[in-house]
């Protein structure tokens, strides 16, 4: 079997046997600066806007209004996250969903102008959204439409990747995929000229809100 | 040492347009990297390099353990691990799976490992369609070219070249504005993504403890390849393992900065297994192909195995005064630049392209920018001495074989043997200034010179061994 052949070749090359003990790996290394919420919001906004994304700070009651302003009459598909319903997003004009089955989500995501999702976390240092597809959140809604609007609760705004990994040591435990999104889709493959919106959304909006769900 | 170099080098040096393209692109990437690791932006950059090197060293030195661990963890998450020794085994696996699932169309996101095994050609040979979806790779596939650079594959092409390729191959209007060219590709490839049965991606990291592959990219094509089709196959070399998801805190902060000066690339996908029960979407099947293809051979060499630490950031290419003149297509294999100069001889054998380890000024820039601290100049020096040793062995063999064949003939003919012995005894020197003692100086030329440089030519003895033996036997009988 190829598996045994390769493992055997590796052992031979390393002059190890199956019973040799494995030393502990080097200690995990994190660098997490202490930033308060205001600092995190400021850093997040600076980082994402530098990449061509837009950050909107909305009070608890104004999330729907803010999203409506971003849509400007475009059609949108929403994910099944209950927080969007709480915010009143499904009632906005032009908004469809949430859909329950994969085929419906896919065909709606192909035609929608905007995909609206909830981001599980934000990373202030890099302006990054962290999404975990699950029953409610799809992989494709934040990917297929030309624009992506993410709602992010301010309490979920972490300092950086290191803090995320210290809180979520195994991202695979919760979902089959964790995706970190840092700004709009981009390429510089032709003459190093920056072009936004290659395969993913060229337009990324994040609505940061203080609204709590409990 | 006269070693033949490929004609492509001279051709690249003479091409002013390509020289400018390489120079501009690499200079830009150098500046972006430097900005992103400035002390106020990445205060612990050197600490990260040291840590990355230690984690890679630990993983490589215990690779058998981590291979078994990842096989278990991927399986637990509903995926399957396939071990492949070489290119043929990978192609066979994909073809067989495609046949069982009645799959025709494959979308591929950029992967150096699949370039290494010519996967597209192998799939197309068997009637499948395999489409590259990274913009640069897509252009190259249409133009039938190999990647010019590890992270910027179409670095050598201008927008006018792209316009030629698109208008010829896609029946699109001749469009020279990169934004519009990108849109042409987006539309053509969107159709492919939605129709594809299989998505093939590479993996920047394979995480042993959570059974995941990590894919970094800027365009979104890897997300699409791993999410839209019903089957996702990730192909990675066995050296891509890291022990824990938490180690990504070190590697992701280094990779984006070293490659393109980005603190994080636009998308980082952490994929562990196929869609789970109630999840809204995602592929039904997930396979992780772990490829040897010569890596275990490199692993066996303790002083050079660190070549396998490479995370394919391309920084050594951008900073190399040789790569920046001769370009990516002058190198014999898919890996170019300094990392290509140490990987290719180890994978293909030092005699394959003996000029390669010598194509370096040993300035050390590559080692200085390497995020995992591979000592490229030291490895180049070792490879140089291996090339020289192989050449010398080859030359010596020819003369030695002749000399030993003559010796064998003499040894098999006793009369010749004793005649030569008597001749030797007859000319044996009886005083220090005898002519035969001056013989080495006279013969000091050609292959004999090389032989004598390490050895003395002993003067023949005045009595032969047979003579002494006879005398001794006679004494005993008495």
XYZ file of C-alpha atoms in Angstrom:
692
model
C 0.000 0.000 0.000
C 1.270 3.490 -0.848
C 0.461 4.746 2.623
C 2.687 2.192 4.323
C 5.401 2.623 1.714
C 5.514 6.378 2.252
C 5.382 6.225 6.052
C 8.119 3.587 5.919
C 10.237 5.736 3.608
C 9.805 8.687 5.962
C 10.811 6.588 8.970
C 13.833 5.208 7.144
C 14.905 8.696 6.069
C 14.571 9.967 9.632
C 16.095 6.797 11.115
C 13.049 6.467 13.349
C 10.812 3.567 14.305
C 7.075 3.494 14.937
C 7.627 3.302 18.671
C 10.108 6.176 18.956
C 8.737 8.903 21.221
C 7.880 12.241 19.683
C 9.293 15.248 21.540
C 6.804 18.011 22.352
C 6.421 20.631 19.634
C 7.770 24.138 20.363
C 5.513 26.209 22.631
C 2.613 28.050 20.986
C 3.459 31.685 20.362
C 0.895 34.493 20.510
C 1.318 38.239 20.510
C -1.894 39.940 21.596
C -1.688 43.680 22.301
C -4.225 45.081 24.768
C -6.653 47.270 22.884
C -9.963 48.442 24.347
C -13.153 48.311 22.291
C -12.799 51.843 20.907
C -9.219 51.126 19.860
C -10.250 47.882 18.212
C -13.041 49.576 16.259
C -10.655 52.326 15.149
C -7.948 49.861 14.058
C -10.447 47.611 12.301
C -11.884 50.558 10.378
C -8.455 51.885 9.377
C -7.199 48.498 8.234
C -10.267 47.522 6.210
C -10.739 50.925 4.587
C -7.073 50.959 3.558
C -7.870 47.818 1.556
C -10.892 49.385 -0.121
C -13.586 48.008 2.211
C -16.129 50.208 4.016
C -16.935 50.174 7.715
C -20.240 51.559 9.030
C -20.743 52.058 12.751
C -24.430 51.688 13.538
C -26.246 51.898 16.852
C -28.483 49.001 17.824
C -31.578 50.399 16.190
C -30.061 51.587 12.938
C -28.603 48.400 11.432
C -31.479 47.896 8.958
C -31.377 51.533 7.925
C -27.609 51.362 7.379
C -27.880 48.185 5.307
C -30.701 49.770 3.287
C -28.393 52.689 2.526
C -25.675 50.293 1.339
C -28.054 48.342 -0.903
C -29.318 51.443 -2.749
C -32.088 49.407 -4.366
C -29.908 46.402 -5.330
C -31.161 42.857 -4.838
C -29.741 40.974 -1.880
C -29.659 37.460 -0.448
C -29.447 36.954 3.303
C -28.101 34.091 5.346
C -30.196 32.334 7.980
C -28.453 33.882 10.975
C -31.180 34.890 13.479
C -29.384 38.141 14.204
C -30.284 39.458 10.741
C -33.940 38.764 11.478
C -33.665 40.532 14.825
C -32.260 43.541 13.057
C -35.153 43.575 10.600
C -33.030 42.953 7.496
C -35.479 40.497 5.806
C -38.096 43.263 5.617
C -35.867 45.541 3.522
C -36.892 46.000 -0.137
C -35.090 43.757 -2.619
C -33.968 41.297 0.051
C -34.688 37.579 -0.376
C -34.031 34.578 1.814
C -33.082 33.004 4.010
C -33.311 29.723 2.127
C -33.018 26.345 3.768
C -31.630 24.081 1.059
C -28.306 24.241 -0.699
C -29.677 24.347 -4.251
C -31.883 27.351 -3.482
C -29.048 29.198 -1.759
C -26.768 28.526 -4.708
C -29.118 29.708 -7.430
C -30.106 32.803 -5.434
C -26.436 33.603 -4.726
C -25.640 33.416 -8.448
C -28.111 36.175 -9.325
C -28.138 38.417 -6.224
C -26.266 41.732 -6.342
C -25.374 41.604 -2.658
C -24.867 38.834 -0.083
C -25.661 39.695 3.544
C -24.199 37.595 6.375
C -23.249 37.810 10.026
C -19.566 37.603 10.867
C -18.663 35.428 13.840
C -15.619 37.511 14.672
C -13.682 40.488 13.430
C -9.900 40.948 13.733
C -9.008 44.567 14.460
C -5.323 44.426 13.525
C -5.930 43.369 9.933
C -9.549 44.406 9.239
C -10.518 40.759 8.891
C -13.932 39.067 9.022
C -14.087 35.494 10.325
C -16.972 33.347 9.098
C -17.940 29.805 10.022
C -20.416 28.230 7.604
C -23.060 26.271 9.522
C -26.816 25.613 9.344
C -27.465 29.338 9.075
C -24.326 30.682 7.413
C -23.488 29.514 3.898
C -20.113 29.359 2.165
C -21.462 30.906 -1.034
C -23.490 33.945 0.131
C -20.352 35.868 1.085
C -18.605 34.689 -2.087
C -20.713 34.622 -5.262
C -22.451 38.045 -5.288
C -20.351 41.035 -6.439
C -20.875 42.756 -3.069
C -20.769 41.447 0.507
C -22.328 43.100 3.551
C -21.357 41.635 6.912
C -22.916 42.550 10.226
C -20.443 42.355 13.101
C -21.251 42.743 16.783
C -18.676 44.981 18.454
C -18.221 42.460 21.268
C -17.005 39.932 18.674
C -14.255 42.239 17.493
C -10.995 40.604 18.616
C -7.513 42.089 18.561
C -5.914 39.817 15.974
C -5.394 36.353 14.521
C -3.503 35.304 17.638
C -6.461 36.122 19.878
C -8.789 34.247 17.510
C -6.615 31.126 17.640
C -6.279 31.345 21.415
C -10.083 31.400 21.685
C -10.697 28.898 18.902
C -7.779 26.451 19.147
C -9.398 24.084 16.649
C -11.409 25.968 14.021
C -12.435 22.637 12.511
C -14.428 21.658 15.602
C -17.286 24.070 14.916
C -17.540 23.920 11.136
C -16.094 22.237 8.056
C -14.688 25.586 7.001
C -13.473 28.737 8.669
C -12.863 31.569 6.234
C -11.014 34.751 7.074
C -11.913 37.616 4.747
C -9.575 40.594 4.649
C -10.963 43.174 2.252
C -12.363 42.849 -1.255
C -11.260 40.117 -3.656
C -8.229 41.361 -5.578
C -5.542 40.466 -8.064
C -2.351 42.008 -9.339
C -1.604 39.262 -11.840
C -1.544 41.563 -14.868
C 1.421 43.947 -14.681
C 1.080 44.162 -10.885
C -1.909 46.465 -11.389
C -4.438 46.171 -8.557
C -7.892 45.058 -9.712
C -10.709 44.414 -7.223
C -13.452 41.834 -7.554
C -11.863 38.940 -9.406
C -13.818 35.871 -8.272
C -15.111 37.045 -4.909
C -16.903 40.308 -4.053
C -15.146 43.486 -5.156
C -17.169 45.461 -2.633
C -17.104 44.685 1.102
C -19.120 46.543 3.753
C -19.025 45.809 7.457
C -21.727 47.138 9.740
C -20.348 47.188 13.267
C -23.082 47.358 15.877
C -23.276 47.439 19.641
C -26.538 45.541 19.661
C -26.416 42.528 21.969
C -28.496 39.413 21.465
C -28.938 38.149 24.997
C 34.287 24.409 -15.053
C 32.604 24.491 -18.428
C 28.991 23.610 -17.846
C 26.389 24.123 -20.495
C 23.573 26.494 -19.553
C 20.173 26.671 -21.232
C 19.765 28.985 -24.220
C 16.751 30.505 -22.460
C 19.129 32.487 -20.236
C 20.723 34.339 -23.144
C 17.304 34.858 -24.725
C 15.939 36.412 -21.512
C 18.970 38.649 -21.076
C 18.514 39.976 -24.636
C 14.788 40.677 -24.179
C 14.542 44.235 -22.863
C 10.789 44.068 -22.392
C 10.974 40.968 -20.191
C 13.956 42.418 -18.282
C 11.870 45.462 -17.439
C 8.854 43.376 -16.447
C 10.876 41.192 -14.058
C 12.751 44.125 -12.623
C 9.625 46.209 -11.985
C 7.551 43.399 -10.505
C 10.242 42.040 -8.178
C 11.246 45.538 -7.057
C 7.631 46.251 -6.172
C 7.289 43.041 -4.204
C 10.551 43.789 -2.371
C 9.331 47.215 -1.282
C 5.944 45.893 -0.183
C 7.547 43.157 1.879
C 9.926 45.575 3.538
C 7.116 47.999 4.432
C 5.032 45.228 5.939
C 7.793 44.030 8.277
C 8.777 47.500 9.493
C 9.238 47.491 13.310
C 6.083 49.524 13.913
C 3.979 47.106 11.852
C 5.532 43.783 12.764
C 7.702 44.295 15.843
C 8.422 40.601 16.344
C 9.299 39.728 12.742
C 12.670 38.129 13.587
C 11.129 36.258 16.507
C 8.475 34.885 14.124
C 11.177 33.602 11.736
C 12.994 31.837 14.550
C 9.738 30.259 15.737
C 8.686 29.243 12.227
C 12.040 27.558 11.675
C 11.752 25.679 14.992
C 8.199 24.474 14.258
C 9.138 23.317 10.749
C 12.248 21.555 12.041
C 10.236 19.781 14.701
C 7.548 18.731 12.211
C 9.984 17.502 9.570
C 12.017 15.554 12.147
C 8.844 13.840 13.404
C 7.041 13.687 10.090
C 6.016 10.037 10.385
C 4.120 10.867 13.584
C 2.303 13.826 12.027
C 1.425 11.934 8.843
C -0.301 9.295 10.915
C -1.987 11.940 13.035
C -3.365 13.870 10.066
C -4.643 10.706 8.452
C -6.616 9.999 11.604
C -7.918 13.537 12.111
C -8.997 14.028 8.478
C -10.831 10.697 8.575
C -12.568 11.676 11.814
C -13.899 14.786 10.094
C -15.377 12.814 7.226
C -12.561 13.227 4.718
C -10.160 10.712 3.270
C -6.372 10.826 3.001
C -4.715 9.398 -0.115
C -0.960 8.829 -0.089
C 0.712 9.017 -3.509
C 4.296 8.205 -4.380
C 4.408 10.096 -7.664
C 2.575 11.969 -10.418
C 1.052 8.865 -11.957
C -0.552 7.795 -8.712
C -2.165 11.210 -8.238
C -3.533 11.229 -11.780
C -4.772 7.660 -11.405
C -6.584 8.535 -8.199
C -8.293 11.602 -9.700
C -9.216 9.767 -12.907
C -10.638 6.784 -11.081
C -12.687 8.985 -8.758
C -13.932 11.027 -11.717
C -14.990 7.856 -13.481
C -16.851 6.528 -10.432
C -18.651 9.859 -9.909
C -19.210 10.499 -13.608
C -17.257 13.783 -13.403
C -15.996 15.633 -16.479
C -14.998 19.146 -15.473
C -12.328 20.053 -12.944
C -11.704 23.577 -11.662
C -8.251 24.117 -10.207
C -6.891 26.821 -7.984
C -3.212 27.670 -8.096
C -0.968 24.938 -6.745
C 2.759 24.518 -7.303
C 2.497 20.877 -6.261
C 0.132 20.085 -9.141
C 2.449 21.963 -11.525
C 5.208 19.677 -10.297
C 3.283 16.602 -11.489
C 1.739 18.050 -14.708
C -1.705 17.139 -13.450
C -3.646 19.163 -16.039
C -1.893 17.491 -18.951
C -2.482 14.061 -17.450
C -6.193 14.709 -16.872
C -6.686 16.221 -20.313
C -4.921 13.298 -21.888
C -7.735 11.147 -20.507
C -10.479 13.354 -21.873
C -11.193 15.479 -18.811
C -11.291 19.245 -18.820
C -9.127 20.886 -16.141
C -9.387 24.665 -15.888
C -6.945 26.863 -13.970
C -8.891 29.586 -12.155
C -6.251 31.879 -10.659
C -6.146 34.779 -13.121
C -2.421 34.485 -13.789
C -2.551 30.697 -14.098
C -5.605 30.952 -16.365
C -3.728 33.261 -18.732
C -0.754 30.882 -18.740
C -2.939 27.851 -19.367
C -4.486 29.581 -22.394
C -1.005 30.579 -23.584
C 0.429 27.084 -22.921
C 3.128 28.400 -20.604
C 4.587 27.413 -17.246
C 4.496 29.694 -14.175
C 7.251 32.311 -14.203
C 7.190 32.926 -10.458
C 5.926 31.020 -7.425
C 3.399 33.686 -6.382
C 3.080 35.869 -9.495
C 2.857 33.251 -12.250
C 2.333 35.617 -15.201
C 4.828 38.221 -14.025
C 6.581 38.301 -17.401
C 3.488 39.103 -19.486
C 2.183 42.571 -20.262
C -1.461 43.549 -20.666
C -0.857 43.471 -24.433
C 0.284 39.868 -24.247
C -2.855 39.107 -22.218
C -4.998 40.894 -24.812
C -3.466 38.706 -27.535
C -4.106 35.526 -25.570
C -7.696 36.412 -24.666
C -8.707 37.576 -28.133
C -7.172 34.498 -29.709
C -8.351 31.857 -27.257
C -11.608 33.246 -25.827
C -13.020 34.922 -28.924
C -13.224 38.053 -26.783
C -12.673 41.529 -28.210
C -9.093 42.793 -27.933
C -9.127 44.427 -24.517
C -6.006 46.027 -23.017
C -7.330 47.460 -19.730
C -6.551 45.059 -16.834
C -9.922 45.760 -15.132
C -11.779 44.688 -18.250
C -9.494 41.731 -18.866
C -10.186 40.596 -15.301
C -13.931 40.869 -15.944
C -13.625 38.711 -19.070
C -11.887 36.047 -16.996
C -14.399 36.373 -14.147
C -17.316 35.711 -16.491
C -15.693 32.815 -18.323
C -14.563 31.170 -15.097
C -17.782 31.744 -13.153
C -19.519 29.430 -15.622
C -16.832 26.800 -15.050
C -17.101 27.028 -11.263
C -20.843 26.468 -11.342
C -20.629 23.578 -13.800
C -17.603 21.807 -12.285
C -17.885 18.414 -10.628
C -14.505 18.466 -8.912
C -12.516 21.307 -7.378
C -8.772 20.750 -6.958
C -6.764 23.025 -4.702
C -3.304 22.961 -3.231
C -2.668 23.570 0.447
C -0.345 26.103 2.028
C -0.490 24.200 5.292
C -1.857 20.860 6.400
C -2.832 20.982 10.064
C -2.198 17.685 11.820
C -4.251 18.171 14.984
C -7.467 19.371 13.350
C -7.233 17.468 10.063
C -7.450 20.623 7.983
C -5.921 22.218 4.926
C -5.221 25.939 4.940
C -5.359 27.803 1.640
C -4.353 31.438 1.284
C -5.281 33.524 -1.753
C -6.470 36.945 -2.892
C -8.919 36.294 -5.706
C -11.517 33.911 -4.244
C -10.905 31.116 -6.738
C -9.662 28.732 -4.049
C -12.795 29.424 -1.981
C -14.905 28.707 -5.046
C -12.952 25.586 -5.991
C -13.346 24.208 -2.466
C -16.994 25.201 -2.028
C -18.917 25.114 -5.309
C -18.223 21.614 -6.786
C -19.546 18.495 -5.045
C -16.051 17.031 -4.634
C -13.019 18.832 -3.194
C -9.549 17.365 -3.606
C -6.650 19.121 -1.882
C -3.175 18.095 -3.091
C -0.142 18.774 -0.910
C 3.425 17.594 -0.495
C 4.039 15.611 2.691
C 6.286 18.417 3.947
C 3.339 20.847 4.243
C 2.339 19.612 7.684
C 2.280 21.729 10.815
C 1.407 20.259 14.209
C -1.369 22.576 15.421
C -3.887 25.096 14.122
C -2.439 27.546 16.647
C 0.899 27.483 14.796
C -0.850 29.457 12.055
C -0.422 32.538 14.251
C 3.266 32.341 13.317
C 3.035 31.138 9.719
C 0.169 33.275 8.404
C 1.787 36.427 9.725
C 4.977 35.545 7.864
C 3.566 34.155 4.622
C 1.511 37.128 3.422
C 4.187 39.626 4.375
C 7.000 37.696 2.708
C 5.025 37.002 -0.471
C 3.189 40.232 -1.251
C 3.626 42.477 1.785
C 0.113 41.717 3.037
C -0.388 41.223 6.815
C -2.990 38.631 5.791
C -4.043 37.691 2.285
C -7.651 38.499 1.327
C -8.911 34.981 1.930
C -7.605 32.331 4.274
C -9.665 29.142 4.163
C -9.332 26.593 6.925
C -11.027 23.478 5.569
C -11.546 20.333 7.590
C -13.560 17.695 5.820
C -16.648 17.937 3.605
C -19.938 19.683 4.398
C -21.255 18.383 7.710
C -24.827 17.196 8.228
C -26.829 20.353 8.654
C -24.459 22.856 7.048
C -26.046 25.099 4.438
C -23.621 24.212 1.610
C -20.173 22.863 0.753
C -18.853 19.762 -1.039
C -20.160 16.264 -0.259
C -16.725 14.669 -0.448
C -13.278 15.783 0.671
C -9.956 14.132 -0.171
C -6.484 15.104 0.938
C -3.765 13.798 -1.374
C -0.348 13.668 0.307
C 2.429 13.428 -2.258
C 5.965 12.098 -1.878
C 7.400 12.569 -5.404
C 11.012 12.621 -4.162
C 10.494 14.348 -0.832
C 11.525 11.338 1.263
C 14.822 11.299 -0.647
C 15.481 14.900 0.418
C 14.359 14.058 3.941
C 17.100 11.444 4.288
C 19.830 14.067 3.869
C 20.214 15.577 7.337
C 22.227 18.605 6.245
C 19.907 19.599 3.391
C 16.494 18.412 4.581
C 15.647 21.938 5.690
C 14.961 22.626 1.999
C 11.580 21.072 2.860
C 10.755 23.888 5.304
C 9.861 26.143 2.331
C 6.399 27.748 2.499
C 6.526 28.966 -1.152
C 6.402 32.707 -0.463
C 8.660 33.589 -3.391
C 10.653 36.196 -1.429
C 13.983 34.581 -2.350
C 13.119 34.937 -6.057
C 12.323 38.639 -5.721
C 15.584 39.338 -3.917
C 17.855 37.189 -6.075
C 20.169 39.106 -8.452
C 20.306 36.017 -10.668
C 16.562 35.324 -10.854
C 16.001 39.000 -11.576
C 18.167 38.733 -14.689
C 17.517 35.257 -16.044
C 13.822 35.007 -15.110
C 11.656 32.056 -14.151
C 11.696 30.096 -17.405
C 15.488 29.651 -17.408
C 15.218 27.242 -14.492
C 14.834 23.551 -15.339
C 11.809 22.829 -13.124
C 8.618 24.497 -11.845
C 10.469 25.937 -8.858
C 12.642 28.854 -9.910
C 14.999 31.232 -8.136
C 17.214 30.257 -5.186
C 14.699 27.777 -3.767
C 14.443 26.170 -7.213
C 18.238 26.026 -7.392
C 18.345 23.930 -4.202
C 15.157 21.895 -4.743
C 15.654 20.832 -8.369
C 19.090 19.160 -7.938
C 17.849 17.305 -4.868
C 14.678 16.079 -6.556
C 16.153 15.329 -9.986
C 19.773 14.517 -9.121
C 22.773 16.863 -9.244
C 23.896 15.707 -12.673
C 20.565 16.655 -14.300
C 21.347 20.380 -14.478
C 24.866 20.704 -13.080
C 25.024 24.466 -13.788
C 22.181 25.245 -11.409
C 23.947 25.420 -8.008
C 26.624 27.570 -9.655
C 24.083 30.125 -10.909
C 24.386 32.148 -7.731
C 26.589 34.955 -6.504
C 26.178 33.558 -2.947
C 25.225 37.073 -1.846
C 22.979 35.618 0.842
C 19.924 37.811 0.172
C 17.728 34.708 -0.149
C 18.632 33.429 3.311
C 18.171 36.870 4.793
C 14.578 37.184 3.555
C 13.549 33.549 3.983
C 10.681 33.493 6.524
C 11.626 29.990 7.708
C 15.399 30.648 7.673
C 16.491 28.059 5.121
C 20.271 28.387 4.698
C 20.111 28.476 0.921
C 23.744 29.603 0.268
C 25.143 26.820 2.439
C 23.004 24.249 0.642
C 24.105 25.670 -2.729
C 27.737 25.173 -1.692
C 27.079 21.588 -0.681
C 25.359 20.942 -3.991
C 28.305 22.475 -5.841
C 30.685 20.047 -4.205
C 28.311 17.208 -5.045
C 28.302 18.275 -8.696
C 32.114 18.367 -8.746
C 32.352 15.000 -7.022
C 29.923 13.466 -9.528
C 31.887 14.899 -12.482
C 35.224 13.708 -11.125
C 33.824 10.273 -10.459
C 32.576 10.084 -14.012
C 35.938 11.081 -15.541
C 38.043 8.868 -13.280
C 35.840 5.918 -13.965
C 36.729 5.900 -17.649
C 40.515 5.599 -17.089
C 40.215 3.439 -14.064
C 38.012 0.967 -15.878
C 40.668 0.716 -18.632
C 43.509 0.274 -16.153
C 41.685 -2.377 -14.173
C 40.694 -4.274 -17.306
C 44.374 -4.453 -18.294
C 45.280 -5.567 -14.788
C 42.609 -8.299 -14.879
C 44.006 -9.643 -18.181
C 47.547 -9.755 -16.847
C 46.419 -11.424 -13.645
C 44.662 -14.148 -15.608
C 47.808 -14.941 -17.644
C 50.526 -16.334 -15.264
C 53.273 -16.290 -17.873
C 52.718 -12.606 -18.635
C 52.467 -11.928 -14.907
C 55.847 -13.526 -14.079
C 57.488 -12.015 -17.168
C 56.418 -8.553 -15.987
C 57.660 -9.409 -12.502
C 61.093 -10.345 -13.875
C 61.162 -7.174 -15.983
C 60.401 -5.130 -12.864
C 63.173 -6.844 -10.923
C 65.620 -6.239 -13.777
C 65.028 -2.485 -13.783
C 64.804 -2.204 -9.987
C 66.818 0.779 -8.698
C 69.954 0.027 -6.689
C 70.785 3.621 -5.792
C 68.669 6.715 -4.895
C 69.486 8.583 -8.134
C 68.439 5.671 -10.368
C 66.517 6.796 -13.481
C 63.338 5.024 -12.431
C 63.007 7.285 -9.388
C 62.750 10.249 -11.790
C 59.961 8.554 -13.709
C 56.997 10.142 -11.828
C 58.055 13.618 -12.954
C 58.255 12.501 -16.592
C 54.822 10.847 -16.480
C 53.312 13.804 -14.694
C 50.621 14.638 -17.296
C 47.055 13.756 -18.239
C 45.231 11.103 -16.279
C 48.465 9.841 -14.721
C 49.019 13.272 -13.240
C 45.636 13.121 -11.531
C 46.361 9.641 -10.227
C 49.791 10.651 -8.910
C 48.477 13.813 -7.274
C 47.115 11.601 -4.491
C 49.557 8.652 -4.678
C 53.234 7.665 -4.854
C 54.593 5.507 -7.655
C 56.598 2.877 -5.774
C 59.765 1.649 -7.514
C 59.658 -2.052 -8.440
C 61.357 -4.389 -5.936
C 64.636 -6.116 -6.944
C 63.159 -9.579 -6.283
C 59.686 -10.780 -7.171
C 57.218 -12.251 -4.696
C 57.302 -15.609 -6.489
C 61.075 -15.689 -6.181
C 60.916 -15.002 -2.448
C 58.176 -17.586 -2.020
C 60.172 -20.303 -3.768
C 63.198 -19.547 -1.622
C 61.121 -19.723 1.551
C 59.523 -23.062 0.575
C 62.998 -24.456 -0.148
C 64.262 -23.349 3.289
C 61.390 -25.138 5.019
C 61.949 -28.427 3.233
C 65.556 -28.444 4.342
